[in-house]
mmCIF file of C-alpha atoms and ligand atoms in Angstrom:
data_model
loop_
_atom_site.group_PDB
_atom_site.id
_atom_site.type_symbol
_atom_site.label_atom_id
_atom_site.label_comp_id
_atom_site.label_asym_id
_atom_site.label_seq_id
_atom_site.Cartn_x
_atom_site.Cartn_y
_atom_site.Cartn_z
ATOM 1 C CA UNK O 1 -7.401 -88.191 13.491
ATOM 2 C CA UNK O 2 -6.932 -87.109 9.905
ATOM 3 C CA UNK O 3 -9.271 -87.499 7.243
ATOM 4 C CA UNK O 4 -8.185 -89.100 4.125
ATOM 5 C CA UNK O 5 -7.942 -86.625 0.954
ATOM 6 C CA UNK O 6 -8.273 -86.978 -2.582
ATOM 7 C CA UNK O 7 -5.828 -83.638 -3.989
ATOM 8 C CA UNK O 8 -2.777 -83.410 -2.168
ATOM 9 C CA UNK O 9 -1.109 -79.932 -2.646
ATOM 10 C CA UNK O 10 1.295 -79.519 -5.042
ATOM 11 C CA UNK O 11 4.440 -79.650 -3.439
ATOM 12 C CA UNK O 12 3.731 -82.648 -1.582
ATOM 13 C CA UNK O 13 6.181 -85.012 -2.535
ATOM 14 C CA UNK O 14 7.497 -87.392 0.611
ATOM 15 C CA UNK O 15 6.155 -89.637 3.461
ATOM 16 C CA UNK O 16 5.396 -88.183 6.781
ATOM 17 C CA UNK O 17 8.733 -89.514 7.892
ATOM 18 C CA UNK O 18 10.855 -88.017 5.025
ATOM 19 C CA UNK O 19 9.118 -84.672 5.490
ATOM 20 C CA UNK O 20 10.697 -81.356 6.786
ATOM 21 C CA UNK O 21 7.068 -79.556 6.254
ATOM 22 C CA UNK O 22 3.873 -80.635 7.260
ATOM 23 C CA UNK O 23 1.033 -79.662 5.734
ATOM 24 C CA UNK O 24 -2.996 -80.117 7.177
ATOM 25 C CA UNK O 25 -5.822 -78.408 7.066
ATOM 26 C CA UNK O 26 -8.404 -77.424 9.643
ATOM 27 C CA UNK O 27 -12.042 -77.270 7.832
ATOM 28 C CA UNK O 28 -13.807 -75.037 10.318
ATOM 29 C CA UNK O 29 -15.972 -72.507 10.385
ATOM 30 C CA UNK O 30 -18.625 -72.508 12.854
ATOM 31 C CA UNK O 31 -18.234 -68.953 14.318
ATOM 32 C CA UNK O 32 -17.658 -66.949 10.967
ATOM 33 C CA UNK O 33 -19.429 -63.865 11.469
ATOM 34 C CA UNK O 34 -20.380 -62.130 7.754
ATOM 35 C CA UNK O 35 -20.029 -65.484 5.325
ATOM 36 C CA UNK O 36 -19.157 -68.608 6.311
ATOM 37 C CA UNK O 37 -17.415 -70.986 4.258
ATOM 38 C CA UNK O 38 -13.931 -71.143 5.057
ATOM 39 C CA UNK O 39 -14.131 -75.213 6.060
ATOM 40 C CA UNK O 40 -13.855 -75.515 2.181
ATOM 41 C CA UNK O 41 -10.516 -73.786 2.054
ATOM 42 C CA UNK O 42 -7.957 -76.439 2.492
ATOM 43 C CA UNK O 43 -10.045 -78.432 -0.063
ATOM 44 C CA UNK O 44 -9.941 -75.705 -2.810
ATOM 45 C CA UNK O 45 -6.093 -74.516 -1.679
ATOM 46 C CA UNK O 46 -5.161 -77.657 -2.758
ATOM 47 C CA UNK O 47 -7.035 -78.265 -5.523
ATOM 48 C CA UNK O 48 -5.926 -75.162 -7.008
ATOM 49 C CA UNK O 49 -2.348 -75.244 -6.188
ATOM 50 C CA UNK O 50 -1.547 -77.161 -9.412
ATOM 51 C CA UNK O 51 -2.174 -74.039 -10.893
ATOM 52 C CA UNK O 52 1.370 -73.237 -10.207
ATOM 53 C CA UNK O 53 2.821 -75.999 -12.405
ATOM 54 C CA UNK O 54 6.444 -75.393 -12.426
ATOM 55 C CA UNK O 55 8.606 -77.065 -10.191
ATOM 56 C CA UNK O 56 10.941 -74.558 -10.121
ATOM 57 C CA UNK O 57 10.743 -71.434 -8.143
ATOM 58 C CA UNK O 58 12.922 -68.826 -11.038
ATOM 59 C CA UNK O 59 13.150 -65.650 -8.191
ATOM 60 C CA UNK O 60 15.567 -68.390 -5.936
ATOM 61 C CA UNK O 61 16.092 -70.724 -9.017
ATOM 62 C CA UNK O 62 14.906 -73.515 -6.642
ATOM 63 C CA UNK O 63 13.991 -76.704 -7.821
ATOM 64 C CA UNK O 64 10.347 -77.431 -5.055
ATOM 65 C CA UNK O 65 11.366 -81.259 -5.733
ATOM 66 C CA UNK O 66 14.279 -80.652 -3.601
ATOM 67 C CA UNK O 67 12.211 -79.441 -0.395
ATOM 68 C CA UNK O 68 10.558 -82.535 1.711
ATOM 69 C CA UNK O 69 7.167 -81.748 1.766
ATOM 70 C CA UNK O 70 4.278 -83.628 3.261
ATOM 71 C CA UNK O 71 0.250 -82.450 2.766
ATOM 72 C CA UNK O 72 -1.147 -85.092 5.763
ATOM 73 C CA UNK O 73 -4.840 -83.878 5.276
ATOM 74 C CA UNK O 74 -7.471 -82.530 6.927
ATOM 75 C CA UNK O 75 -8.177 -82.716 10.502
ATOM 76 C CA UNK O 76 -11.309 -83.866 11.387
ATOM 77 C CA UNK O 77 -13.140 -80.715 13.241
ATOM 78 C CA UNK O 78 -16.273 -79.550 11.546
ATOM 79 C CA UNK O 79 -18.629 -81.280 14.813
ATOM 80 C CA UNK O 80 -16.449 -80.263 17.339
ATOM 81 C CA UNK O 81 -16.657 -76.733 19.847
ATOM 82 C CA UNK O 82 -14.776 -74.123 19.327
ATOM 83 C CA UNK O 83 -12.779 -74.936 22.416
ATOM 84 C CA UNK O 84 -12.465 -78.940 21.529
ATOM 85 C CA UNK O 85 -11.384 -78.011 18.032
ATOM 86 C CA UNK O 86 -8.619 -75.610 19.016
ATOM 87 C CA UNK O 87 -7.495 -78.344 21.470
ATOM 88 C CA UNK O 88 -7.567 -81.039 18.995
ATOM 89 C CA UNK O 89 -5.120 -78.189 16.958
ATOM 90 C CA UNK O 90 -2.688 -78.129 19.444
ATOM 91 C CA UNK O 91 -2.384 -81.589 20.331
ATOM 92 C CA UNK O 92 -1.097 -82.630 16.371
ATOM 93 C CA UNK O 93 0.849 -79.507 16.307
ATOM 94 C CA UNK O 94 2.727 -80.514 19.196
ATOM 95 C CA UNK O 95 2.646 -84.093 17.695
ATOM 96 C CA UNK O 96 4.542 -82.385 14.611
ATOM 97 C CA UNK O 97 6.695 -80.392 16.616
ATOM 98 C CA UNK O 98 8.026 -83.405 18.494
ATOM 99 C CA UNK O 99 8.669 -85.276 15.424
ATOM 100 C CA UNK O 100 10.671 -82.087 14.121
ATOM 101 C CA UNK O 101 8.368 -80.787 11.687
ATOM 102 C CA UNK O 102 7.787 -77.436 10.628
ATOM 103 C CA UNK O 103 3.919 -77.241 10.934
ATOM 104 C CA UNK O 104 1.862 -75.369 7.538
ATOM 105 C CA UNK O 105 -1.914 -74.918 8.735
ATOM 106 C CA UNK O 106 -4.259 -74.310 5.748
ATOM 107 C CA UNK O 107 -7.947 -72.890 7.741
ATOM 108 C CA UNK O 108 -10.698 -72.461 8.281
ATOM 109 C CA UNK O 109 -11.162 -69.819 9.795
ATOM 110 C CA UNK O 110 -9.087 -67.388 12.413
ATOM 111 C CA UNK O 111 -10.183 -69.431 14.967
ATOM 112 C CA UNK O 112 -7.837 -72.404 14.396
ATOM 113 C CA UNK O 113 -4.495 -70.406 14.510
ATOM 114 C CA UNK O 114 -4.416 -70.276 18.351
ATOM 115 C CA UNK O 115 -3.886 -74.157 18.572
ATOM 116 C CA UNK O 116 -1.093 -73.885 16.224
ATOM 117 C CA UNK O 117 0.588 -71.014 17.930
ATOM 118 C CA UNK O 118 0.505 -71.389 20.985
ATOM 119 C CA UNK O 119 2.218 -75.471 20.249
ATOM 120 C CA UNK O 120 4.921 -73.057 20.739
ATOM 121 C CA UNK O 121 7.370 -71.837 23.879
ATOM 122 C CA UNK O 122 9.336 -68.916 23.712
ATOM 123 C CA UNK O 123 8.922 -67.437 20.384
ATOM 124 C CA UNK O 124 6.788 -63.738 18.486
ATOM 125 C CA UNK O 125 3.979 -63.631 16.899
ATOM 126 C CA UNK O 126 2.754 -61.752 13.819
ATOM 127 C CA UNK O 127 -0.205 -61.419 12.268
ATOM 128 C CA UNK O 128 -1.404 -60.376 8.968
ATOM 129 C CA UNK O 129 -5.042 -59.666 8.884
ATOM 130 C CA UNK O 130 -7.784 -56.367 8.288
ATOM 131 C CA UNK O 131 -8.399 -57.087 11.767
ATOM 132 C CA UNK O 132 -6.834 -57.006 14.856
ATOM 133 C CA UNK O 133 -9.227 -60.330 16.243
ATOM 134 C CA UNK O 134 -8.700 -58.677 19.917
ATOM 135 C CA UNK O 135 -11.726 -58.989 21.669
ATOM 136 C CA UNK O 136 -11.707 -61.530 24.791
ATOM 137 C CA UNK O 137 -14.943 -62.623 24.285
ATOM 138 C CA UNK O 138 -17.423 -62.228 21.199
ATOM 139 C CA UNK O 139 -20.974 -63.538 21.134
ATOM 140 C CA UNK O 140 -20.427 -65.576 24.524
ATOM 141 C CA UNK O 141 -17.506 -67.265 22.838
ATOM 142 C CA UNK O 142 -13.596 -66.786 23.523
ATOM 143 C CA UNK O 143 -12.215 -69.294 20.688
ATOM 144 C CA UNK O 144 -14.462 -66.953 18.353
ATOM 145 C CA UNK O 145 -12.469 -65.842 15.163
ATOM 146 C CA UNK O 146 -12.151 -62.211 16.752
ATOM 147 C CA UNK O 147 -10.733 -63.216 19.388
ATOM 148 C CA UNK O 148 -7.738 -65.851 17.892
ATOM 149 C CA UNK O 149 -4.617 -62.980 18.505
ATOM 150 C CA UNK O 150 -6.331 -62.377 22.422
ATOM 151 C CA UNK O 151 -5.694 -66.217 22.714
ATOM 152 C CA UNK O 152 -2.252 -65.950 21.519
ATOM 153 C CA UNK O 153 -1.510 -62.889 23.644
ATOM 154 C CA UNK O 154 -2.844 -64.801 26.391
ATOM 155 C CA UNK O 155 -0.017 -67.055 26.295
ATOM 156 C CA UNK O 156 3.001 -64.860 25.214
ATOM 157 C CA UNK O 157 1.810 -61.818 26.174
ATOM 158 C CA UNK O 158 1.160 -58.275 24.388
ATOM 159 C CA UNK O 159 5.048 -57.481 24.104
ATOM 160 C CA UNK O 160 5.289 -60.797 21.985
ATOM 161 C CA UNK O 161 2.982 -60.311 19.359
ATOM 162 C CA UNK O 162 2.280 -57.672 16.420
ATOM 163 C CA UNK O 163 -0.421 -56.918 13.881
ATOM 164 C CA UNK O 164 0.010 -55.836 10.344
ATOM 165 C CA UNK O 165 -1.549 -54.579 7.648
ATOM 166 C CA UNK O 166 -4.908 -54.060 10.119
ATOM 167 C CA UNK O 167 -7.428 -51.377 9.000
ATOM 168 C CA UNK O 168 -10.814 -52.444 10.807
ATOM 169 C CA UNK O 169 -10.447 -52.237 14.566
ATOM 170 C CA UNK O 170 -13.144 -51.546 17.592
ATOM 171 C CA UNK O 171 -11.918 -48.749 19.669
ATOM 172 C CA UNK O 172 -11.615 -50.640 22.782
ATOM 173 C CA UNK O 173 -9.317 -53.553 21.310
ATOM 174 C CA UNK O 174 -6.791 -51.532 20.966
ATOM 175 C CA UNK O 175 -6.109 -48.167 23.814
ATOM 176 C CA UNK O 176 -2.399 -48.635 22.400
ATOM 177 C CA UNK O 177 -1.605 -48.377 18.676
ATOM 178 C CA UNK O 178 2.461 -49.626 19.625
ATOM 179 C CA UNK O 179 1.552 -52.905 18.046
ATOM 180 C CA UNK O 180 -0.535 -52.155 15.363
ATOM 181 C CA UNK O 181 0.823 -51.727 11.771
ATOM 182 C CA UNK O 182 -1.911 -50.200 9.322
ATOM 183 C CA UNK O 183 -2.507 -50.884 5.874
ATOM 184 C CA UNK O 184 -2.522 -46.891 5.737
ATOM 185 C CA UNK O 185 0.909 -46.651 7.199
ATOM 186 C CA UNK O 186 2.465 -49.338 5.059
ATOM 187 C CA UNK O 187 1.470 -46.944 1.902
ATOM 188 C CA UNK O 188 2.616 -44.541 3.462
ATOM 189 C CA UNK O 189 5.891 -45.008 4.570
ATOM 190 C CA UNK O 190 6.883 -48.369 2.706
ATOM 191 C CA UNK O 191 7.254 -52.013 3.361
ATOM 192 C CA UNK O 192 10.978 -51.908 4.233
ATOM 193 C CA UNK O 193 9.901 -49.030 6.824
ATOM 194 C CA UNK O 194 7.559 -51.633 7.842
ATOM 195 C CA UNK O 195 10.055 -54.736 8.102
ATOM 196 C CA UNK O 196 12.506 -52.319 10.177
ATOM 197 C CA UNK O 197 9.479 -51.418 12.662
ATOM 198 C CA UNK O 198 8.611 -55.007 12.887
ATOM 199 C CA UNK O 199 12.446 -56.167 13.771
ATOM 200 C CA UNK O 200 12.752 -52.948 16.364
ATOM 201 C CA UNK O 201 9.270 -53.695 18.065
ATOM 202 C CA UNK O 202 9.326 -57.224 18.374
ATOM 203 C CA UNK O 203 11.863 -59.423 20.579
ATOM 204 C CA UNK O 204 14.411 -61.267 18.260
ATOM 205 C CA UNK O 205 13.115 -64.863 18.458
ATOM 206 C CA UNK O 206 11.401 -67.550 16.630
ATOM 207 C CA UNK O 207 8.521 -66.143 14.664
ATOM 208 C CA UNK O 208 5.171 -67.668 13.901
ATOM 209 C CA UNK O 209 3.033 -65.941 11.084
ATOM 210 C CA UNK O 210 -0.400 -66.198 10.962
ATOM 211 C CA UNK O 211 -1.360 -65.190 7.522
ATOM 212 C CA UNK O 212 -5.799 -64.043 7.713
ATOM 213 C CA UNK O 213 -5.866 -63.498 3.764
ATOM 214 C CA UNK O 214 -8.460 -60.523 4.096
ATOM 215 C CA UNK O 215 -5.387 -59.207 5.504
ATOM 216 C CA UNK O 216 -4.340 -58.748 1.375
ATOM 217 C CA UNK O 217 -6.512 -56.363 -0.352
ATOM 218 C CA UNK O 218 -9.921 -57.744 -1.822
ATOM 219 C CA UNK O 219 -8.650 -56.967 -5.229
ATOM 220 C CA UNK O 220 -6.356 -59.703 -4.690
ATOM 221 C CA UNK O 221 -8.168 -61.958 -2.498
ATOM 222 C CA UNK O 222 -12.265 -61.501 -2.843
ATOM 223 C CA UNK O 223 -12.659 -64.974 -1.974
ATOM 224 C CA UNK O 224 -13.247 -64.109 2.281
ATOM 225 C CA UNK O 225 -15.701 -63.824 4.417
ATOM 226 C CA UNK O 226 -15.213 -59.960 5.859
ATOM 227 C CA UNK O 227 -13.518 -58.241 3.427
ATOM 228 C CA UNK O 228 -12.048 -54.775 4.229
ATOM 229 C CA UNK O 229 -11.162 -52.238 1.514
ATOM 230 C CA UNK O 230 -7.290 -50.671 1.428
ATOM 231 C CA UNK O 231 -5.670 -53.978 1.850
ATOM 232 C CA UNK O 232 -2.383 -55.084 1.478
ATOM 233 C CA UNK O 233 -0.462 -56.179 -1.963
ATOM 234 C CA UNK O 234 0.672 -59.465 -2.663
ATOM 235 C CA UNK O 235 3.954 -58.386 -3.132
ATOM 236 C CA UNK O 236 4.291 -56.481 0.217
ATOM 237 C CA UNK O 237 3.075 -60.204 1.963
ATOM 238 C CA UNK O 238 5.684 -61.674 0.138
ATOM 239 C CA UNK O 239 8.224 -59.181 1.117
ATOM 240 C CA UNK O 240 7.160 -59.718 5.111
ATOM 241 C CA UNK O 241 7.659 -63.579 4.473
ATOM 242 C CA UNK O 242 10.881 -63.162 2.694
ATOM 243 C CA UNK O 243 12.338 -60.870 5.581
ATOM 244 C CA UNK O 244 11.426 -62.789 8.625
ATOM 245 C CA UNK O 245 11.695 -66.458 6.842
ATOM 246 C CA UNK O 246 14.929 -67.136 8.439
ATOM 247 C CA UNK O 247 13.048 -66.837 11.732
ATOM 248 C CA UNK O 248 10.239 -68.631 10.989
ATOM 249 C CA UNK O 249 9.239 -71.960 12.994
ATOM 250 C CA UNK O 250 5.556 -72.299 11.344
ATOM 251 C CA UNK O 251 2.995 -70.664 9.493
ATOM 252 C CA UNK O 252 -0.667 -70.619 8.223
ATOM 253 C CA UNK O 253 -2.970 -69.462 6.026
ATOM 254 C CA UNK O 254 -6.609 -68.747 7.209
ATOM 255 C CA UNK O 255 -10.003 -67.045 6.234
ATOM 256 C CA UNK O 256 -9.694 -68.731 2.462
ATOM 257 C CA UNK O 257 -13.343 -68.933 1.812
ATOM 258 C CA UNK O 258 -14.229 -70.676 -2.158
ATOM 259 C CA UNK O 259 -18.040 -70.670 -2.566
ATOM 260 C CA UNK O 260 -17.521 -66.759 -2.707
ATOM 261 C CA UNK O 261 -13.824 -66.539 -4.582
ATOM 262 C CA UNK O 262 -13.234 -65.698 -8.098
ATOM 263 C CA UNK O 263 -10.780 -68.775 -8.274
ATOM 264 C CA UNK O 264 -7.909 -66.231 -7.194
ATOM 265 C CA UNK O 265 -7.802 -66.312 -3.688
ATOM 266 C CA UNK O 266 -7.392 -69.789 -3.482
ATOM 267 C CA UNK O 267 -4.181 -69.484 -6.420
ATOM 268 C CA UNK O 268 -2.758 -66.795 -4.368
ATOM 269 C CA UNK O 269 -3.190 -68.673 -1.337
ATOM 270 C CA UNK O 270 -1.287 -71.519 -2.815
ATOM 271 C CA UNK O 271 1.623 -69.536 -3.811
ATOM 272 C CA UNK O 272 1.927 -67.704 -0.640
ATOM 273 C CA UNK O 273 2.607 -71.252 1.118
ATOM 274 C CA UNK O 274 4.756 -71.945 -1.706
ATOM 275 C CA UNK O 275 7.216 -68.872 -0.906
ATOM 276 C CA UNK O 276 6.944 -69.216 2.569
ATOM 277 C CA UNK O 277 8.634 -72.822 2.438
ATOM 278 C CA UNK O 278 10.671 -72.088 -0.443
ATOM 279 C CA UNK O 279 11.894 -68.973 1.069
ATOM 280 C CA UNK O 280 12.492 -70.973 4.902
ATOM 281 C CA UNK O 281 13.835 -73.668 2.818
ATOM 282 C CA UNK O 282 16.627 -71.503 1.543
ATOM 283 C CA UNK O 283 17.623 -69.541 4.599
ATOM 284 C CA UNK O 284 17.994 -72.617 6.869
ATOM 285 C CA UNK O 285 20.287 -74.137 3.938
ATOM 286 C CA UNK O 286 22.350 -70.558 4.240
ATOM 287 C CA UNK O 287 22.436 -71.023 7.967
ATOM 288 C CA UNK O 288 24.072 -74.219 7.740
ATOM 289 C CA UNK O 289 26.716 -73.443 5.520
HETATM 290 MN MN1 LIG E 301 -8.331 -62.721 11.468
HETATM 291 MN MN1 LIG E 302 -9.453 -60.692 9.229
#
């Protein structure tokens, strides 16, 4: 089921067994709609994760030795439908979740999160993204990458699930704008404004986040294929991650596309898994004390 890999990422450090986090990729791209490219993402995440070569994390003073991480690989997708992929998705993330694991999904593209997410009972979703990927069905196909959040609404419904940082949506995806969070209104009014509207819109339960980099401003993170002007900061993601990580029950990064990067999405990429772990890492430990 998994393909062997030469670069594990960086933090991988334990057996499948011994692991808290599990790590895999999902190399597909077979309904991008501007560039494709995105199967290569896992590949070049990890690759260029040893860019961050410390081993210790100095904004918690953690030592990443400490957390039990596991990279198992890439699943192997790129033949598949759209519809047998996302399946194939689902079935190791429940595999993970029965085993105890908190599942960390490197796309691909937007396509792939639905099988992760919706592993899941009883929990919210939140998306990061330029787009709100609500259409039901787009070019004859409803596992399309604008249509992965419809699929997860589909199974926790609307009241479940909220967009943010969006700033590129079709009229018709969206007759409400209760859910939506724009880039514009996060400069506007803040990111803690945005962290308290996220906690007072959204039920207090589990939380998976599906991190689409183009969600982060192409400044940042060129290296995706539909970029959108007036994008989010790094440093507003990583607030968004820090305030919901004690919630968290899994999380992915998607849309990382390297034949067109600079060599800095994929770096940013890496880090933004590393601080979502880290930062999950610490809060359960706090929880337990
Ligand atoms: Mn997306
Ligand atoms: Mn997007």
């Amino acid at each position: 089921m998994i393909h062997p890999i030469h670069n594990r990422f960086y933090m991988s450090n334990c057996s499948y067994d011994d692991a808290r986090y599990v790590m895999f990729g999902v190399p597909y791209d077979r309904t991008a709609t501007f560039r494709k490219g995105t199967r290569y993402g896992p590949t070049g995440i990890r690759v260029d994760s040893i860019a961050h070569f410390e081993k210790y994390l100095v904004e918690y003073g953690l030592d990443l030795d400490d957390i039990p991480v596991y990279d198992a690989g890439n699943l192997d997708v790129e033949k598949l439908t759209t519809a047998q992929m996302v399946r194939k998705v689902n079935l190791y993330t429940r595999k993970l979740l029965k085993h105890g694991k908190f599942p960390v999904m490197m796309g691909g593209e937007h396509s792939v999160s639905p099988g992760v997410a919706t592993a899941f009972d009883d929990i919210v979703v939140l998306g990061i993204d330029a787009h709100s990927d609500f259409r039901d069905i787009y070019e004859g196909d409803k596992n399309n990458h604008g249509c992965a959040m419809k699929r997860i609404v589909d199974k926790f419904g609307e009241r479940r699930v909220m967009w943010v940082g969006v700033r590129a949506v079709s009229e018709e995806e969206h007759k409400s704008k209760a859910r939506l969070i724009t880039s514009f209104d996060i400069q506007k009014n803040g990111i803690d404004w945005t962290i308290d509207r996220i906690n007072r819109t959204l039920p207090k339960k589990k939380m998976y986040l599906t991190l689409d980099i183009d969600g982060i401003d192409p400044a940042y993170a060129p290296g995706t294929g539909t970029p959108e002007a007036f994008g989010m900061t790094p440093f507003d993601t990583k607030s968004i991650i820090d305030a919901f990580a004690p919630r968290l029950v899994g999380f992915d990064v998607v849309e990382v596309s390297p034949p067109i990067d600079n060599g800095t999405t994929t770096v940013l990429a890496a880090r933004l898994i590393t601080e979502a772990i880290a930062a999950h890492y610490l809060a359960s430990k706090k929880s337990q004390r």
